Each structure stands twice: as C-alpha cells, then as structure tokens.
PDB file of C-alpha atoms in Angstrom:
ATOM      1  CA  UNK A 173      -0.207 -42.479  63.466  1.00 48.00           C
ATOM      2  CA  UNK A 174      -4.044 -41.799  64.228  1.00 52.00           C
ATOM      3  CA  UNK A 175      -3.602 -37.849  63.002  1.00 54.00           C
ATOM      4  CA  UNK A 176      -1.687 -39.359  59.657  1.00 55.00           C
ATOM      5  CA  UNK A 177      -5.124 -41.892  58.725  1.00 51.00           C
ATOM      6  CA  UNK A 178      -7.827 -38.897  60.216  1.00 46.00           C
ATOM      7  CA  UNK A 179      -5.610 -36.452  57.447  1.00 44.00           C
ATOM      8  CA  UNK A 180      -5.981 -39.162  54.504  1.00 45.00           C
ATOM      9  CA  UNK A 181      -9.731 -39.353  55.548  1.00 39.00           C
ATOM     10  CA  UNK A 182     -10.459 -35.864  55.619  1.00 40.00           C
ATOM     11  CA  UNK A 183      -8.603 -35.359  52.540  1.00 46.00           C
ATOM     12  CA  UNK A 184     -10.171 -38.206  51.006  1.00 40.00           C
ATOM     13  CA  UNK A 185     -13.610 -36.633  52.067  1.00 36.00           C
ATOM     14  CA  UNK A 186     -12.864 -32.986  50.670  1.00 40.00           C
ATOM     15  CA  UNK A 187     -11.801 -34.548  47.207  1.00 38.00           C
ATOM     16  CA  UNK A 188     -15.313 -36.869  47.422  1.00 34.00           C
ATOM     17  CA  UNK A 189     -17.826 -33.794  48.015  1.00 37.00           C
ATOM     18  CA  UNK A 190     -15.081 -31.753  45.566  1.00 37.00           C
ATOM     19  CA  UNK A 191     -16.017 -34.093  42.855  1.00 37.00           C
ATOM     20  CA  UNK A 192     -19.648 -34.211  43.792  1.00 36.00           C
ATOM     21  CA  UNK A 193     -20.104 -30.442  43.922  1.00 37.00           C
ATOM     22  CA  UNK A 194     -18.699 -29.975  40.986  1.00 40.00           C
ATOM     23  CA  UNK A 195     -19.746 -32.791  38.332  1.00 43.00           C
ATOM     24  CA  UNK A 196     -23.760 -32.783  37.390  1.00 44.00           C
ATOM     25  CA  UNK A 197     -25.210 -35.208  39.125  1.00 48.00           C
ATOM     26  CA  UNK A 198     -26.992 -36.575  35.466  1.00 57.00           C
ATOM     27  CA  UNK A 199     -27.550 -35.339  32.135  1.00 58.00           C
ATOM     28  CA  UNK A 200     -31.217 -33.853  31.889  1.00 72.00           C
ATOM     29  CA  UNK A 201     -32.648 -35.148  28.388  1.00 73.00           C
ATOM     30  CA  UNK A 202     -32.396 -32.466  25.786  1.00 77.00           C
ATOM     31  CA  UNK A 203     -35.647 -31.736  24.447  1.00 82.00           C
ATOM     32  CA  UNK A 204     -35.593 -32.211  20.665  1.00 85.00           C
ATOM     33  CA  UNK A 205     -38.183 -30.692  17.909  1.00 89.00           C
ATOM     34  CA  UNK A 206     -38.169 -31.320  13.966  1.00 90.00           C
ATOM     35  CA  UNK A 207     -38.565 -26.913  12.824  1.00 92.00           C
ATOM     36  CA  UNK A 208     -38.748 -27.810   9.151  1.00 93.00           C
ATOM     37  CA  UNK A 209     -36.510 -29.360   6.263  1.00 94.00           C
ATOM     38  CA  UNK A 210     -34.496 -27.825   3.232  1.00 94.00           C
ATOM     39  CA  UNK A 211     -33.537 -29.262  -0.312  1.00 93.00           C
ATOM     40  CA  UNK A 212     -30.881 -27.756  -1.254  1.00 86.00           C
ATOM     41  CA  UNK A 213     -29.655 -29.377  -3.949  1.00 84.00           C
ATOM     42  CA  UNK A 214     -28.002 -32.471  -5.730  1.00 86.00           C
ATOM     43  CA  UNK A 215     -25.678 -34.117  -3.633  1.00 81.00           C
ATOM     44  CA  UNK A 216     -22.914 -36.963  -5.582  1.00 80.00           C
ATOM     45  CA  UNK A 217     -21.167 -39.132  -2.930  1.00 74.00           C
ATOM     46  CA  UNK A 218     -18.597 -42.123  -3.678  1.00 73.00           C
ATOM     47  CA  UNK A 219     -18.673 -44.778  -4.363  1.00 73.00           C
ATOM     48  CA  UNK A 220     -20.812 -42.912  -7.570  1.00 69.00           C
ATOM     49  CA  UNK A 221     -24.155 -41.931  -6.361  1.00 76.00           C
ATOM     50  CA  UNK A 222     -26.336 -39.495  -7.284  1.00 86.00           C
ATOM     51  CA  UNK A 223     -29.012 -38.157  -4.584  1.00 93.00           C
ATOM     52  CA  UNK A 224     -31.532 -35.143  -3.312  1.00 95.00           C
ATOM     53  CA  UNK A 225     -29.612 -33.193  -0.555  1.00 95.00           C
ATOM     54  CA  UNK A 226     -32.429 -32.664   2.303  1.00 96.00           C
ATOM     55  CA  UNK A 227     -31.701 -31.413   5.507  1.00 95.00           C
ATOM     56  CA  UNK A 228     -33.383 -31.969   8.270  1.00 94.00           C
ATOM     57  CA  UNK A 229     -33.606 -28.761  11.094  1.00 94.00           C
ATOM     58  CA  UNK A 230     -33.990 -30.243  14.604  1.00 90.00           C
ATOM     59  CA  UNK A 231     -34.645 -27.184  17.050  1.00 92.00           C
ATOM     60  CA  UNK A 232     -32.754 -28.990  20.559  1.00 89.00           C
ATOM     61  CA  UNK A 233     -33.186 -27.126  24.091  1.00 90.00           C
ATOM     62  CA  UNK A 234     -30.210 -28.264  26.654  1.00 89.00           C
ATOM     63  CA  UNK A 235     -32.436 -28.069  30.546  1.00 89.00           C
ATOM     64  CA  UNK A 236     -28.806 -28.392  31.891  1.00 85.00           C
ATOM     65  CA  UNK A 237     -27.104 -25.752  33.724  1.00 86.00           C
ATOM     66  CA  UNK A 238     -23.965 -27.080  31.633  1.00 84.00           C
ATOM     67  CA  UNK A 239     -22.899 -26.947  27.808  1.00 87.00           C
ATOM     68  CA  UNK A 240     -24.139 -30.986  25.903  1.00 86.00           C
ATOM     69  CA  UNK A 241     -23.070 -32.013  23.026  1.00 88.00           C
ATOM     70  CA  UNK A 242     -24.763 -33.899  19.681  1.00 89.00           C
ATOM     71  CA  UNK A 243     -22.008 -36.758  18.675  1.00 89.00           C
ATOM     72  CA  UNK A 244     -24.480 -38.334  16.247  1.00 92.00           C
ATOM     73  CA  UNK A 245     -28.055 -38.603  15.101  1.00 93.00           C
ATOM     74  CA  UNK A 246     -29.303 -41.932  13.646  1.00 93.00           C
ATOM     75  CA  UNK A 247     -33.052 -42.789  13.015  1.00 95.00           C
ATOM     76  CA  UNK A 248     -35.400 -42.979   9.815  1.00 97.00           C
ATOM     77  CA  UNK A 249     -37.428 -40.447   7.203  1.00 97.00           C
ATOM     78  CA  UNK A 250     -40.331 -41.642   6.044  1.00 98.00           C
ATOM     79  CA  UNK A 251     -41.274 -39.627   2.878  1.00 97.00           C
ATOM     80  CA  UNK A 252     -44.809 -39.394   2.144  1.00 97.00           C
ATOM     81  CA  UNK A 253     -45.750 -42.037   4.139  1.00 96.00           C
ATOM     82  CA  UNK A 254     -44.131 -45.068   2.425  1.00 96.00           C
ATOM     83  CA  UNK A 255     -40.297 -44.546   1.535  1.00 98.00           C
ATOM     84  CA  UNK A 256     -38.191 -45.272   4.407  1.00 98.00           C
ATOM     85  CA  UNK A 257     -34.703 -43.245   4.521  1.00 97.00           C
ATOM     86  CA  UNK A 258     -31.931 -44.275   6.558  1.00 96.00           C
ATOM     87  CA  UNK A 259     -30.931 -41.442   8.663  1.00 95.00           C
ATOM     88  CA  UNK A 260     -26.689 -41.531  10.155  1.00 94.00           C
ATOM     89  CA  UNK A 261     -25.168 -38.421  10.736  1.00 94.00           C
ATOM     90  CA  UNK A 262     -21.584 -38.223  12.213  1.00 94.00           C
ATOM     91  CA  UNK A 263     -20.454 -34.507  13.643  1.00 91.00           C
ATOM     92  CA  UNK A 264     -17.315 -33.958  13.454  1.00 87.00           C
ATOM     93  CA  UNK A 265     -14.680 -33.233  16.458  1.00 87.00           C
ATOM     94  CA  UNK A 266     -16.690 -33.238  19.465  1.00 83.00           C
ATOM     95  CA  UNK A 267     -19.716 -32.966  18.069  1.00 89.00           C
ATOM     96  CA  UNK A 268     -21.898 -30.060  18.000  1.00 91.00           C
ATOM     97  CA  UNK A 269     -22.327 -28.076  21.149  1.00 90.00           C
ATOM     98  CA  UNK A 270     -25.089 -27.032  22.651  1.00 89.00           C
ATOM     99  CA  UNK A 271     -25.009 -23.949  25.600  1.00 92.00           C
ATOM    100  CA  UNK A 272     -26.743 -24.587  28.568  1.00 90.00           C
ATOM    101  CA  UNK A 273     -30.458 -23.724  29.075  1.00 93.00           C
ATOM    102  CA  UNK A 274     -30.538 -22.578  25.324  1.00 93.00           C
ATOM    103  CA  UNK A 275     -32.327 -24.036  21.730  1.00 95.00           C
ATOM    104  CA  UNK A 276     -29.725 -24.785  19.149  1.00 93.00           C
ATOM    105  CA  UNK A 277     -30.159 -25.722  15.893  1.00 93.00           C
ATOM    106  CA  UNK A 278     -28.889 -29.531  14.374  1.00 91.00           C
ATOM    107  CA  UNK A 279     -28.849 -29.924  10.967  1.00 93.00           C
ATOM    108  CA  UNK A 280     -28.872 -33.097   9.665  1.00 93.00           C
ATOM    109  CA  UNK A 281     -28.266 -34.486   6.133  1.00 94.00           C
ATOM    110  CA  UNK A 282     -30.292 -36.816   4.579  1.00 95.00           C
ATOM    111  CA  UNK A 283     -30.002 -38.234   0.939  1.00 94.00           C
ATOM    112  CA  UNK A 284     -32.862 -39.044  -1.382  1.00 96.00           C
ATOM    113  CA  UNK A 285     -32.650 -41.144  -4.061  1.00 95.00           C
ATOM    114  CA  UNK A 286     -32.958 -38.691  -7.313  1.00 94.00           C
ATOM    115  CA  UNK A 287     -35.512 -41.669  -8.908  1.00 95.00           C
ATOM    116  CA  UNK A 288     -37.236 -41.567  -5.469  1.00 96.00           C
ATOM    117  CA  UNK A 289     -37.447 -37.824  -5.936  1.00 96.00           C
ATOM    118  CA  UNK A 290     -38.824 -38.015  -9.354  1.00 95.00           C
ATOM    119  CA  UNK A 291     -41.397 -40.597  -8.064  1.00 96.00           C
ATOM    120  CA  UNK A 292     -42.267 -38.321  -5.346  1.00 96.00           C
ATOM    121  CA  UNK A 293     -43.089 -35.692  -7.557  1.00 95.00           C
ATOM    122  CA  UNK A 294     -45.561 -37.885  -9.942  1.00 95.00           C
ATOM    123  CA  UNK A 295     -47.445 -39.639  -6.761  1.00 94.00           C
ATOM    124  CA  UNK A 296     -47.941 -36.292  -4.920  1.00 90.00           C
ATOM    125  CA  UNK A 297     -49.205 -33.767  -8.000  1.00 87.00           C
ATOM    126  CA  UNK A 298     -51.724 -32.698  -6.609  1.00 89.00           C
ATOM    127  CA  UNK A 299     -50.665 -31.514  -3.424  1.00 94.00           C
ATOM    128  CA  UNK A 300     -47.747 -28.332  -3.406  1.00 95.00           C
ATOM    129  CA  UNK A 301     -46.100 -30.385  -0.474  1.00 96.00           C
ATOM    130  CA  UNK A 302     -44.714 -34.202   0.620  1.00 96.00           C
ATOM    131  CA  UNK A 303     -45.144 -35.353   3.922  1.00 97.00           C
ATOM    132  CA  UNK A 304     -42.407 -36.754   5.770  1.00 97.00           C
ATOM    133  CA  UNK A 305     -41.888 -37.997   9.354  1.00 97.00           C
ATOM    134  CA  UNK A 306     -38.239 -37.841  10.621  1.00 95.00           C
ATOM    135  CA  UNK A 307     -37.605 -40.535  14.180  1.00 94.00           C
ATOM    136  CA  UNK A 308     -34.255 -40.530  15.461  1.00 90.00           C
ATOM    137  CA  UNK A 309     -32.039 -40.799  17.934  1.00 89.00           C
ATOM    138  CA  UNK A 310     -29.430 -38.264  19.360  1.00 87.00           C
ATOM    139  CA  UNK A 311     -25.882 -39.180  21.202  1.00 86.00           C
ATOM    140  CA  UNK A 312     -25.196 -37.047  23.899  1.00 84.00           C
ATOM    141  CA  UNK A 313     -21.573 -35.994  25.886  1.00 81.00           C
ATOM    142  CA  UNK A 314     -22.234 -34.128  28.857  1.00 76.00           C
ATOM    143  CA  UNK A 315     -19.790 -31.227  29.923  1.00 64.00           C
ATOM    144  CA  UNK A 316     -16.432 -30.637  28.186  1.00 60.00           C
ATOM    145  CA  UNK A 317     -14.657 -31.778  31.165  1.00 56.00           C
ATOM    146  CA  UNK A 318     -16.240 -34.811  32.024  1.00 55.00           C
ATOM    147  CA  UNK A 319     -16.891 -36.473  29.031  1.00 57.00           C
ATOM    148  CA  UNK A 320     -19.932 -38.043  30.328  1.00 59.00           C
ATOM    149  CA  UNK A 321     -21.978 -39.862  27.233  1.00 59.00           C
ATOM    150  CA  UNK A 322     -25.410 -40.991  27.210  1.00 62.00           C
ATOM    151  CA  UNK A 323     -27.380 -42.392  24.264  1.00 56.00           C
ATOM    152  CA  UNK A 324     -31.172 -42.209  23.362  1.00 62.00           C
ATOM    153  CA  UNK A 325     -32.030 -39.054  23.087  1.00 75.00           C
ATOM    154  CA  UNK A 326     -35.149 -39.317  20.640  1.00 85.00           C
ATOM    155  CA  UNK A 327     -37.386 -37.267  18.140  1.00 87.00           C
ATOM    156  CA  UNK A 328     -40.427 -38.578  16.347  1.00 92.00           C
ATOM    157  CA  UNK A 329     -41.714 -35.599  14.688  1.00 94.00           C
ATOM    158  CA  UNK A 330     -43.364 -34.949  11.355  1.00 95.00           C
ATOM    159  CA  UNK A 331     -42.913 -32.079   8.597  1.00 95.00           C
ATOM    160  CA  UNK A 332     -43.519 -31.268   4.930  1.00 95.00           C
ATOM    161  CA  UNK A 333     -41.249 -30.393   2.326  1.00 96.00           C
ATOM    162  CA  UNK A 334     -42.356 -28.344  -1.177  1.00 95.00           C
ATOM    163  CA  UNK A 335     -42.362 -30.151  -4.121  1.00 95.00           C
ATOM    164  CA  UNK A 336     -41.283 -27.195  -5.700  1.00 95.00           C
ATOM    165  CA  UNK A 337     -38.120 -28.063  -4.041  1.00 95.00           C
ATOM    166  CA  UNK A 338     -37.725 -31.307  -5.036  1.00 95.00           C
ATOM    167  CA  UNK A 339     -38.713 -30.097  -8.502  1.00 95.00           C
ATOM    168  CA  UNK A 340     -35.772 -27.470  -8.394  1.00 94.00           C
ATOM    169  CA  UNK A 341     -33.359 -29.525  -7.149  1.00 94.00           C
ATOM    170  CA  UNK A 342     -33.646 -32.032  -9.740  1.00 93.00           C
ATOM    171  CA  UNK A 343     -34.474 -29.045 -12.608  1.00 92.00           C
ATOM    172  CA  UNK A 344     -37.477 -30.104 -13.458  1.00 91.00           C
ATOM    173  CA  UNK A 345     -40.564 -27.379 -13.915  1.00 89.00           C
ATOM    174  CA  UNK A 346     -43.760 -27.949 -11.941  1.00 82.00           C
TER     175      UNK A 346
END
C-alpha cells in the first residue's frame, strides 16, 4: 500500500513541475506606442450615422518568450485638445496576435463626427495639422494554450493628424 500512495505522489509531483515548466510563470506587459494615425475616409454605420474613419496605429512589442494576444482596446481621443472620442474596439476571433519578442502593429478604428470634422478644420486653419492624444487600454490573452487573460495594458500617447486629411475625407479643398 505505501509503494501505491509514494507512486500517486511522485506522479502527482511530475505533473506539478510539468505544468510549472511549461506554463509562463506571468504575462510581461506589452509595451505599447501610438506610430501615427490615418483618415481614410467616410465611414456610415447603423443605426444611420455618418462619421470620419481615423485609425489609430499603435506600434505593441510582446517581452514574452510566448505569442499574446490584443482582445480589445478601449480608452479616449482627444482631438485638438478639447473633443473627447470614445475609443472601443472589438478584434475579432481571438483577437489579434502578437509573436513573441516582436513589435506588431494594432490598428484601431475610431469615428469622428463629420460636423466635428468640419469644426476641426475652421478652429485649426492656421496650422497644416490637429493634435490629438489617444489613452487606452489593451486586453491581453496570454499563450494559445493557456488562455491566460489579463487586463490594463495602457497607452497615453499623443500624435497629429493633417488637416488635409480631414479636408479630403470630407471633400472639401483647403
């Protein structure tokens, strides 16, 4: 009876220091950095809505020795330093993945307000660009096999977009 309880042990031991050999330990925070934003165009949404497509280009390095992946990104742009944008982008499947020890790219979509636009473009005419300053939070799963999620991952960067953009977005000539 003693070898059948030392065999359970030792077998209970081997799949203990399997697991902890195997599965990282924690998720080292991704590093994340705003690279620059895009306006590519009019965006129309339902329920009828007419906006500014801007996208937001956050460069993101994974530390970890494993493959992360971005399930969301929710924060704030502030547009030239007054005009608060609501910032909630969903990936799809399992998110986007990012290899290990590399930068990826995360694009995220943001929609402006087609009056805000135009009233962007008559406050800031005398400067070629608008200010903005994108804070925001990234969702995190850790390792396709584990699964293991962590929240928090933040940026609070800022940027500039043209106003030639905006102004050929909306087809209006500077």
């Amino acid at each position: 009876m003693p070898r059948s309880r030392n065999h359970r042990l030792l077998r209970g031991l081997f799949a203990l220091a399997f697991v902890a050999l195997t599965a990282p330990a924690c998720v080292s925070k991704p590093t994340m950095q705003l690279d620059h934003a895009e306006i590519t165009g009019i965006r129309i949404a339902f329920p009828p809505s007419l906006g500014i497509l801007m996208t937001v280009v956050v460069n993101v390095h994974n530390p970890n020795s494993y493959d992360v992946a971005v399930r969301a990104v929710r924060g704030t742009v502030v547009l030239a330093g007054r005009y608060p944008l609501p910032v909630d982008f969903q990936a799809g499947g399992e998110g986007v993945w990012l290899p290990s020890d590399r930068t990826t790219q995360v694009r995220v979509p943001i929609s402006v307000p087609v009056d805000l636009g135009y009233l962007l473009l008559r406050e800031s005419f005398a400067s070629p660009v608008i200010p903005y300053r994108f804070s925001g939070r990234a969702d995190v799963t850790a390792t396709r096999t584990f699964r293991l999620e962590a929240d928090d991952y933040s940026v609070d960067d800022h940027g500039v977009v043209s106003r030639q953009q905006i102004a050929a977005a909306l087809g209006v000539p500077l």
